[in-house]
Amino acid sequence: MTRILVIHAASLKERGEHIDRMLKGMGLEYEFIAEADRDLLTDELMDRYLADGPEKMREKLSTASCTIKHFIACEKVLEAHDDGALILEDDIVLHKDFQSLFGRCMSEYQQHHADSPILISLEDSSLRFVPRSQRTKGQMLYPAEKGRMAGAYYVNKQACQAIIDSLKAERCRIPMDHYHNLLMSRGLIQCLWAQPAMATQGSFMGVFGSSLSKRNDRMIKLRWIFKKNYKRFLYWLR
């Protein structure tokens, strides 16, 4: 079974409860990345991972914590000698057919890509899809130059090693999804897009808009559904 690691801020209890309900409801085992919560960020910890230094990052503790947790997830894969892991952020919403699609995705990965440093983008939060003209019947994974954010992705041990090696050579100064893209542009890790996508960040759907009224949350969801279907149609025409 693929290891599942969840990037979670302990202070965001609603998101933790969401992950519990969703993954337990699917019968999936998982673990939260407990280290590097914003209240636990020491100068030493930020110095270890981030290039900008503690003083500058004190103004961006949530971003710093999230980025460091992604690196810690890679370290956990390497320390445990796992083949890889499914990395989820705590606002992710897995689609109803996630388990069947992810199973197919991993089967194809094992057959064709397991020997390379691979990151598989599983989400549609960026509203980018594989154009219909590039799709092949029965195929789920397609090479891409960039990821589609960092809310839901599979990363294998070779890619984790490349990420940690790059971190040791040059500490990070950008959010994790941009860091992934940087390493892809350098040819250090390879990216695959899953088609169809099987997850969406709830923040884009109005699921966690706690500072907004319920009516506005519903409007965010309706606008998201419209935008998503419109973009899917455009990619279908390509």
PDB file of C-alpha atoms in Angstrom, residues 17-214:
ATOM      1  CA  GLU A  17     -11.176  16.739  10.775  1.00  0.00           C
ATOM      2  CA  HIS A  18     -11.864  16.932   7.031  1.00  0.00           C
ATOM      3  CA  ILE A  19      -8.853  14.704   6.288  1.00  0.00           C
ATOM      4  CA  ASP A  20      -9.887  12.248   9.020  1.00  0.00           C
ATOM      5  CA  ARG A  21     -13.420  11.916   7.644  1.00  0.00           C
ATOM      6  CA  MET A  22     -12.366  11.660   4.026  1.00  0.00           C
ATOM      7  CA  LEU A  23      -9.469   9.215   4.291  1.00  0.00           C
ATOM      8  CA  LYS A  24     -10.974   7.046   7.021  1.00  0.00           C
ATOM      9  CA  GLY A  25     -14.166   6.939   4.969  1.00  0.00           C
ATOM     10  CA  MET A  26     -12.106   5.486   2.121  1.00  0.00           C
ATOM     11  CA  GLY A  27     -10.437   3.007   4.449  1.00  0.00           C
ATOM     12  CA  LEU A  28      -7.029   4.605   3.898  1.00  0.00           C
ATOM     13  CA  GLU A  29      -4.241   4.796   6.453  1.00  0.00           C
ATOM     14  CA  TYR A  30      -2.276   8.035   6.647  1.00  0.00           C
ATOM     15  CA  GLU A  31      -0.106  10.149   8.894  1.00  0.00           C
ATOM     16  CA  PHE A  32       0.109  13.858   9.498  1.00  0.00           C
ATOM     17  CA  ILE A  33       3.458  15.610   9.253  1.00  0.00           C
ATOM     18  CA  ALA A  34       3.559  16.850  12.838  1.00  0.00           C
ATOM     19  CA  GLU A  35       6.968  18.494  12.656  1.00  0.00           C
ATOM     20  CA  ALA A  36       7.522  22.137  11.686  1.00  0.00           C
ATOM     21  CA  ASP A  37       4.151  23.575  12.727  1.00  0.00           C
ATOM     22  CA  ARG A  38       4.422  27.359  12.686  1.00  0.00           C
ATOM     23  CA  ASP A  39       4.460  27.468  16.503  1.00  0.00           C
ATOM     24  CA  LEU A  40       7.383  25.020  16.495  1.00  0.00           C
ATOM     25  CA  LEU A  41       9.530  26.784  13.898  1.00  0.00           C
ATOM     26  CA  THR A  42      12.912  27.536  15.388  1.00  0.00           C
ATOM     27  CA  ASP A  43      15.595  29.661  13.768  1.00  0.00           C
ATOM     28  CA  GLU A  44      17.688  26.513  13.371  1.00  0.00           C
ATOM     29  CA  LEU A  45      14.876  24.682  11.587  1.00  0.00           C
ATOM     30  CA  MET A  46      14.241  27.532   9.162  1.00  0.00           C
ATOM     31  CA  ASP A  47      17.969  27.914   8.527  1.00  0.00           C
ATOM     32  CA  ARG A  48      18.205  24.226   7.651  1.00  0.00           C
ATOM     33  CA  TYR A  49      15.645  24.419   4.839  1.00  0.00           C
ATOM     34  CA  LEU A  50      15.100  28.035   3.786  1.00  0.00           C
ATOM     35  CA  ALA A  51      17.466  30.441   2.082  1.00  0.00           C
ATOM     36  CA  ASP A  52      15.879  33.715   3.233  1.00  0.00           C
ATOM     37  CA  GLY A  53      16.674  33.166   6.909  1.00  0.00           C
ATOM     38  CA  PRO A  54      14.540  33.310  10.057  1.00  0.00           C
ATOM     39  CA  GLU A  55      14.186  37.093  10.297  1.00  0.00           C
ATOM     40  CA  LYS A  56      12.628  37.451   6.856  1.00  0.00           C
ATOM     41  CA  MET A  57      10.538  34.284   7.148  1.00  0.00           C
ATOM     42  CA  ARG A  58       9.029  35.396  10.475  1.00  0.00           C
ATOM     43  CA  GLU A  59       6.609  37.390   8.327  1.00  0.00           C
ATOM     44  CA  LYS A  60       5.637  34.260   6.373  1.00  0.00           C
ATOM     45  CA  LEU A  61       5.462  31.534   9.008  1.00  0.00           C
ATOM     46  CA  SER A  62       2.561  29.640   7.414  1.00  0.00           C
ATOM     47  CA  THR A  63       4.350  29.471   4.062  1.00  0.00           C
ATOM     48  CA  ALA A  64       7.625  28.509   5.757  1.00  0.00           C
ATOM     49  CA  SER A  65       5.927  25.747   7.757  1.00  0.00           C
ATOM     50  CA  CYS A  66       4.141  24.297   4.713  1.00  0.00           C
ATOM     51  CA  THR A  67       7.297  24.311   2.595  1.00  0.00           C
ATOM     52  CA  ILE A  68       9.412  22.663   5.296  1.00  0.00           C
ATOM     53  CA  LYS A  69       6.756  19.976   5.860  1.00  0.00           C
ATOM     54  CA  HIS A  70       6.978  19.020   2.178  1.00  0.00           C
ATOM     55  CA  PHE A  71      10.735  18.540   2.559  1.00  0.00           C
ATOM     56  CA  ILE A  72      10.212  16.527   5.733  1.00  0.00           C
ATOM     57  CA  ALA A  73       7.808  14.273   3.826  1.00  0.00           C
ATOM     58  CA  CYS A  74      10.587  13.517   1.320  1.00  0.00           C
ATOM     59  CA  GLU A  75      12.996  12.838   4.170  1.00  0.00           C
ATOM     60  CA  LYS A  76      10.534  10.387   5.732  1.00  0.00           C
ATOM     61  CA  VAL A  77      10.319   8.452   2.452  1.00  0.00           C
ATOM     62  CA  LEU A  78      14.104   8.156   2.301  1.00  0.00           C
ATOM     63  CA  GLU A  79      14.555   7.323   5.988  1.00  0.00           C
ATOM     64  CA  ALA A  80      11.973   4.521   5.776  1.00  0.00           C
ATOM     65  CA  HIS A  81      13.342   3.247   2.421  1.00  0.00           C
ATOM     66  CA  ASP A  82       9.833   3.530   0.964  1.00  0.00           C
ATOM     67  CA  ASP A  83       9.354   3.307  -2.793  1.00  0.00           C
ATOM     68  CA  GLY A  84       7.517   6.625  -2.633  1.00  0.00           C
ATOM     69  CA  ALA A  85       4.531   8.347  -1.045  1.00  0.00           C
ATOM     70  CA  LEU A  86       1.267  10.079  -1.791  1.00  0.00           C
ATOM     71  CA  ILE A  87       1.613  13.632  -0.466  1.00  0.00           C
ATOM     72  CA  LEU A  88      -1.594  15.534   0.332  1.00  0.00           C
ATOM     73  CA  GLU A  89      -2.146  19.010   1.735  1.00  0.00           C
ATOM     74  CA  ASP A  90      -4.851  19.226   4.382  1.00  0.00           C
ATOM     75  CA  ASP A  91      -7.370  21.138   2.265  1.00  0.00           C
ATOM     76  CA  ILE A  92      -7.409  18.590  -0.543  1.00  0.00           C
ATOM     77  CA  VAL A  93     -10.686  17.052  -1.667  1.00  0.00           C
ATOM     78  CA  LEU A  94     -10.262  13.643  -3.279  1.00  0.00           C
ATOM     79  CA  HIS A  95     -12.765  12.847  -6.002  1.00  0.00           C
ATOM     80  CA  LYS A  96     -15.198   9.994  -5.426  1.00  0.00           C
ATOM     81  CA  ASP A  97     -13.375   7.747  -7.893  1.00  0.00           C
ATOM     82  CA  PHE A  98      -9.968   8.537  -6.402  1.00  0.00           C
ATOM     83  CA  GLN A  99      -9.082   5.023  -5.280  1.00  0.00           C
ATOM     84  CA  SER A 100      -9.806   3.336  -8.608  1.00  0.00           C
ATOM     85  CA  LEU A 101      -8.069   6.085 -10.593  1.00  0.00           C
ATOM     86  CA  PHE A 102      -5.051   6.159  -8.305  1.00  0.00           C
ATOM     87  CA  GLY A 103      -4.769   2.373  -8.529  1.00  0.00           C
ATOM     88  CA  ARG A 104      -4.702   2.555 -12.329  1.00  0.00           C
ATOM     89  CA  CYS A 105      -2.262   5.442 -12.139  1.00  0.00           C
ATOM     90  CA  MET A 106       0.170   3.478  -9.962  1.00  0.00           C
ATOM     91  CA  SER A 107      -0.090   0.384 -12.148  1.00  0.00           C
ATOM     92  CA  GLU A 108       0.881   2.421 -15.216  1.00  0.00           C
ATOM     93  CA  TYR A 109       3.658   4.131 -13.276  1.00  0.00           C
ATOM     94  CA  GLN A 110       5.111   0.768 -12.198  1.00  0.00           C
ATOM     95  CA  GLN A 111       5.057  -0.520 -15.766  1.00  0.00           C
ATOM     96  CA  HIS A 112       6.633   2.469 -17.494  1.00  0.00           C
ATOM     97  CA  HIS A 113       8.163   5.051 -15.121  1.00  0.00           C
ATOM     98  CA  ALA A 114       9.342   3.476 -11.850  1.00  0.00           C
ATOM     99  CA  ASP A 115      13.056   3.668 -12.727  1.00  0.00           C
ATOM    100  CA  SER A 116      13.069   7.475 -13.123  1.00  0.00           C
ATOM    101  CA  PRO A 117      12.795  10.301 -10.547  1.00  0.00           C
ATOM    102  CA  ILE A 118       9.061  10.882 -10.903  1.00  0.00           C
ATOM    103  CA  LEU A 119       6.496  13.291  -9.478  1.00  0.00           C
ATOM    104  CA  ILE A 120       2.906  12.621 -10.541  1.00  0.00           C
ATOM    105  CA  SER A 121       0.514  15.571 -10.346  1.00  0.00           C
ATOM    106  CA  LEU A 122      -2.936  14.308  -9.370  1.00  0.00           C
ATOM    107  CA  GLU A 123      -4.959  17.509  -8.948  1.00  0.00           C
ATOM    108  CA  ASP A 124      -6.872  19.937 -11.152  1.00  0.00           C
ATOM    109  CA  SER A 125      -6.586  22.959  -8.825  1.00  0.00           C
ATOM    110  CA  SER A 126      -4.643  24.935 -11.453  1.00  0.00           C
ATOM    111  CA  LEU A 127      -7.330  24.145 -14.057  1.00  0.00           C
ATOM    112  CA  ARG A 128      -4.782  22.643 -16.429  1.00  0.00           C
ATOM    113  CA  PHE A 129      -5.533  19.384 -18.195  1.00  0.00           C
ATOM    114  CA  VAL A 130      -3.993  17.169 -20.863  1.00  0.00           C
ATOM    115  CA  PRO A 131      -5.274  18.381 -24.268  1.00  0.00           C
ATOM    116  CA  ARG A 132      -7.557  15.848 -25.960  1.00  0.00           C
ATOM    117  CA  SER A 133      -5.289  15.671 -29.030  1.00  0.00           C
ATOM    118  CA  GLN A 134      -2.485  14.326 -26.812  1.00  0.00           C
ATOM    119  CA  ARG A 135      -4.530  11.693 -25.006  1.00  0.00           C
ATOM    120  CA  THR A 136      -4.359   7.986 -25.783  1.00  0.00           C
ATOM    121  CA  LYS A 137      -7.193   5.637 -24.937  1.00  0.00           C
ATOM    122  CA  GLY A 138      -6.414   3.699 -21.780  1.00  0.00           C
ATOM    123  CA  GLN A 139      -3.428   5.880 -20.859  1.00  0.00           C
ATOM    124  CA  MET A 140      -3.507   7.892 -17.618  1.00  0.00           C
ATOM    125  CA  LEU A 141      -0.038   9.422 -17.250  1.00  0.00           C
ATOM    126  CA  TYR A 142       1.389  12.085 -19.561  1.00  0.00           C
ATOM    127  CA  PRO A 143       4.774  13.857 -19.485  1.00  0.00           C
ATOM    128  CA  ALA A 144       4.586  17.537 -18.480  1.00  0.00           C
ATOM    129  CA  GLU A 145       7.078  20.353 -18.017  1.00  0.00           C
ATOM    130  CA  LYS A 146       5.512  21.627 -14.786  1.00  0.00           C
ATOM    131  CA  GLY A 147       3.382  20.391 -11.924  1.00  0.00           C
ATOM    132  CA  ARG A 148      -0.144  21.523 -11.082  1.00  0.00           C
ATOM    133  CA  MET A 149       0.417  22.916  -7.570  1.00  0.00           C
ATOM    134  CA  ALA A 150       1.368  20.758  -4.553  1.00  0.00           C
ATOM    135  CA  GLY A 151      -1.946  19.743  -3.001  1.00  0.00           C
ATOM    136  CA  ALA A 152      -1.905  16.128  -4.224  1.00  0.00           C
ATOM    137  CA  TYR A 153       1.011  14.331  -5.817  1.00  0.00           C
ATOM    138  CA  TYR A 154       2.854  11.045  -5.784  1.00  0.00           C
ATOM    139  CA  VAL A 155       6.634  11.266  -5.483  1.00  0.00           C
ATOM    140  CA  ASN A 156       8.954   8.272  -5.729  1.00  0.00           C
ATOM    141  CA  LYS A 157      12.152   7.696  -3.767  1.00  0.00           C
ATOM    142  CA  GLN A 158      14.405   8.771  -6.660  1.00  0.00           C
ATOM    143  CA  ALA A 159      12.624  12.127  -6.894  1.00  0.00           C
ATOM    144  CA  CYS A 160      12.731  12.506  -3.092  1.00  0.00           C
ATOM    145  CA  GLN A 161      16.490  11.954  -3.218  1.00  0.00           C
ATOM    146  CA  ALA A 162      16.867  14.551  -5.968  1.00  0.00           C
ATOM    147  CA  ILE A 163      14.804  17.052  -3.965  1.00  0.00           C
ATOM    148  CA  ILE A 164      16.819  16.558  -0.783  1.00  0.00           C
ATOM    149  CA  ASP A 165      20.147  16.607  -2.652  1.00  0.00           C
ATOM    150  CA  SER A 166      19.150  19.897  -4.279  1.00  0.00           C
ATOM    151  CA  LEU A 167      18.124  21.289  -0.904  1.00  0.00           C
ATOM    152  CA  LYS A 168      21.530  20.438   0.547  1.00  0.00           C
ATOM    153  CA  ALA A 169      23.228  22.228  -2.337  1.00  0.00           C
ATOM    154  CA  GLU A 170      20.943  25.266  -2.254  1.00  0.00           C
ATOM    155  CA  ARG A 171      18.325  25.987   0.376  1.00  0.00           C
ATOM    156  CA  CYS A 172      14.805  26.829  -0.757  1.00  0.00           C
ATOM    157  CA  ARG A 173      13.518  30.378  -1.262  1.00  0.00           C
ATOM    158  CA  ILE A 174      10.207  29.684  -3.062  1.00  0.00           C
ATOM    159  CA  PRO A 175       6.951  27.788  -2.309  1.00  0.00           C
ATOM    160  CA  MET A 176       7.119  24.031  -2.808  1.00  0.00           C
ATOM    161  CA  ASP A 177       5.180  23.826  -6.068  1.00  0.00           C
ATOM    162  CA  HIS A 178       7.557  26.380  -7.613  1.00  0.00           C
ATOM    163  CA  TYR A 179      10.515  24.455  -6.196  1.00  0.00           C
ATOM    164  CA  HIS A 180       9.260  21.312  -7.899  1.00  0.00           C
ATOM    165  CA  ASN A 181       8.984  23.242 -11.164  1.00  0.00           C
ATOM    166  CA  LEU A 182      12.519  24.564 -10.749  1.00  0.00           C
ATOM    167  CA  LEU A 183      13.914  21.055 -10.400  1.00  0.00           C
ATOM    168  CA  MET A 184      11.868  19.929 -13.391  1.00  0.00           C
ATOM    169  CA  SER A 185      13.331  22.742 -15.492  1.00  0.00           C
ATOM    170  CA  ARG A 186      16.816  21.546 -14.484  1.00  0.00           C
ATOM    171  CA  GLY A 187      15.977  17.980 -15.493  1.00  0.00           C
ATOM    172  CA  LEU A 188      16.459  16.642 -11.963  1.00  0.00           C
ATOM    173  CA  ILE A 189      12.945  15.246 -11.604  1.00  0.00           C
ATOM    174  CA  GLN A 190      10.363  14.312 -14.200  1.00  0.00           C
ATOM    175  CA  CYS A 191       6.710  15.309 -14.033  1.00  0.00           C
ATOM    176  CA  LEU A 192       3.669  13.340 -15.126  1.00  0.00           C
ATOM    177  CA  TRP A 193       0.086  14.589 -15.166  1.00  0.00           C
ATOM    178  CA  ALA A 194      -2.716  12.199 -14.318  1.00  0.00           C
ATOM    179  CA  GLN A 195      -5.596  12.414 -16.791  1.00  0.00           C
ATOM    180  CA  PRO A 196      -8.246  12.504 -15.494  1.00  0.00           C
ATOM    181  CA  ALA A 197      -7.245  14.427 -12.392  1.00  0.00           C
ATOM    182  CA  MET A 198      -8.542  12.986  -9.130  1.00  0.00           C
ATOM    183  CA  ALA A 199      -8.264  15.759  -6.512  1.00  0.00           C
ATOM    184  CA  THR A 200      -8.960  19.465  -5.975  1.00  0.00           C
ATOM    185  CA  GLN A 201      -7.800  21.864  -3.272  1.00  0.00           C
ATOM    186  CA  GLY A 202     -10.846  22.718  -1.179  1.00  0.00           C
ATOM    187  CA  SER A 203      -9.669  26.308  -0.741  1.00  0.00           C
ATOM    188  CA  PHE A 204     -10.437  26.917  -4.410  1.00  0.00           C
ATOM    189  CA  MET A 205     -13.896  25.405  -4.047  1.00  0.00           C
ATOM    190  CA  GLY A 206     -15.015  27.484  -1.059  1.00  0.00           C
ATOM    191  CA  VAL A 207     -14.873  24.473   1.265  1.00  0.00           C
ATOM    192  CA  PHE A 208     -12.724  26.250   3.853  1.00  0.00           C
ATOM    193  CA  GLY A 209     -13.852  29.845   3.422  1.00  0.00           C
ATOM    194  CA  SER A 210     -14.419  30.320   7.154  1.00  0.00           C
ATOM    195  CA  SER A 211     -14.050  34.098   6.910  1.00  0.00           C
ATOM    196  CA  LEU A 212     -16.859  34.308   4.355  1.00  0.00           C
ATOM    197  CA  SER A 213     -20.590  33.867   4.685  1.00  0.00           C
ATOM    198  CA  LYS A 214     -22.160  30.564   3.686  1.00  0.00           C
TER     199      LYS A 214
END
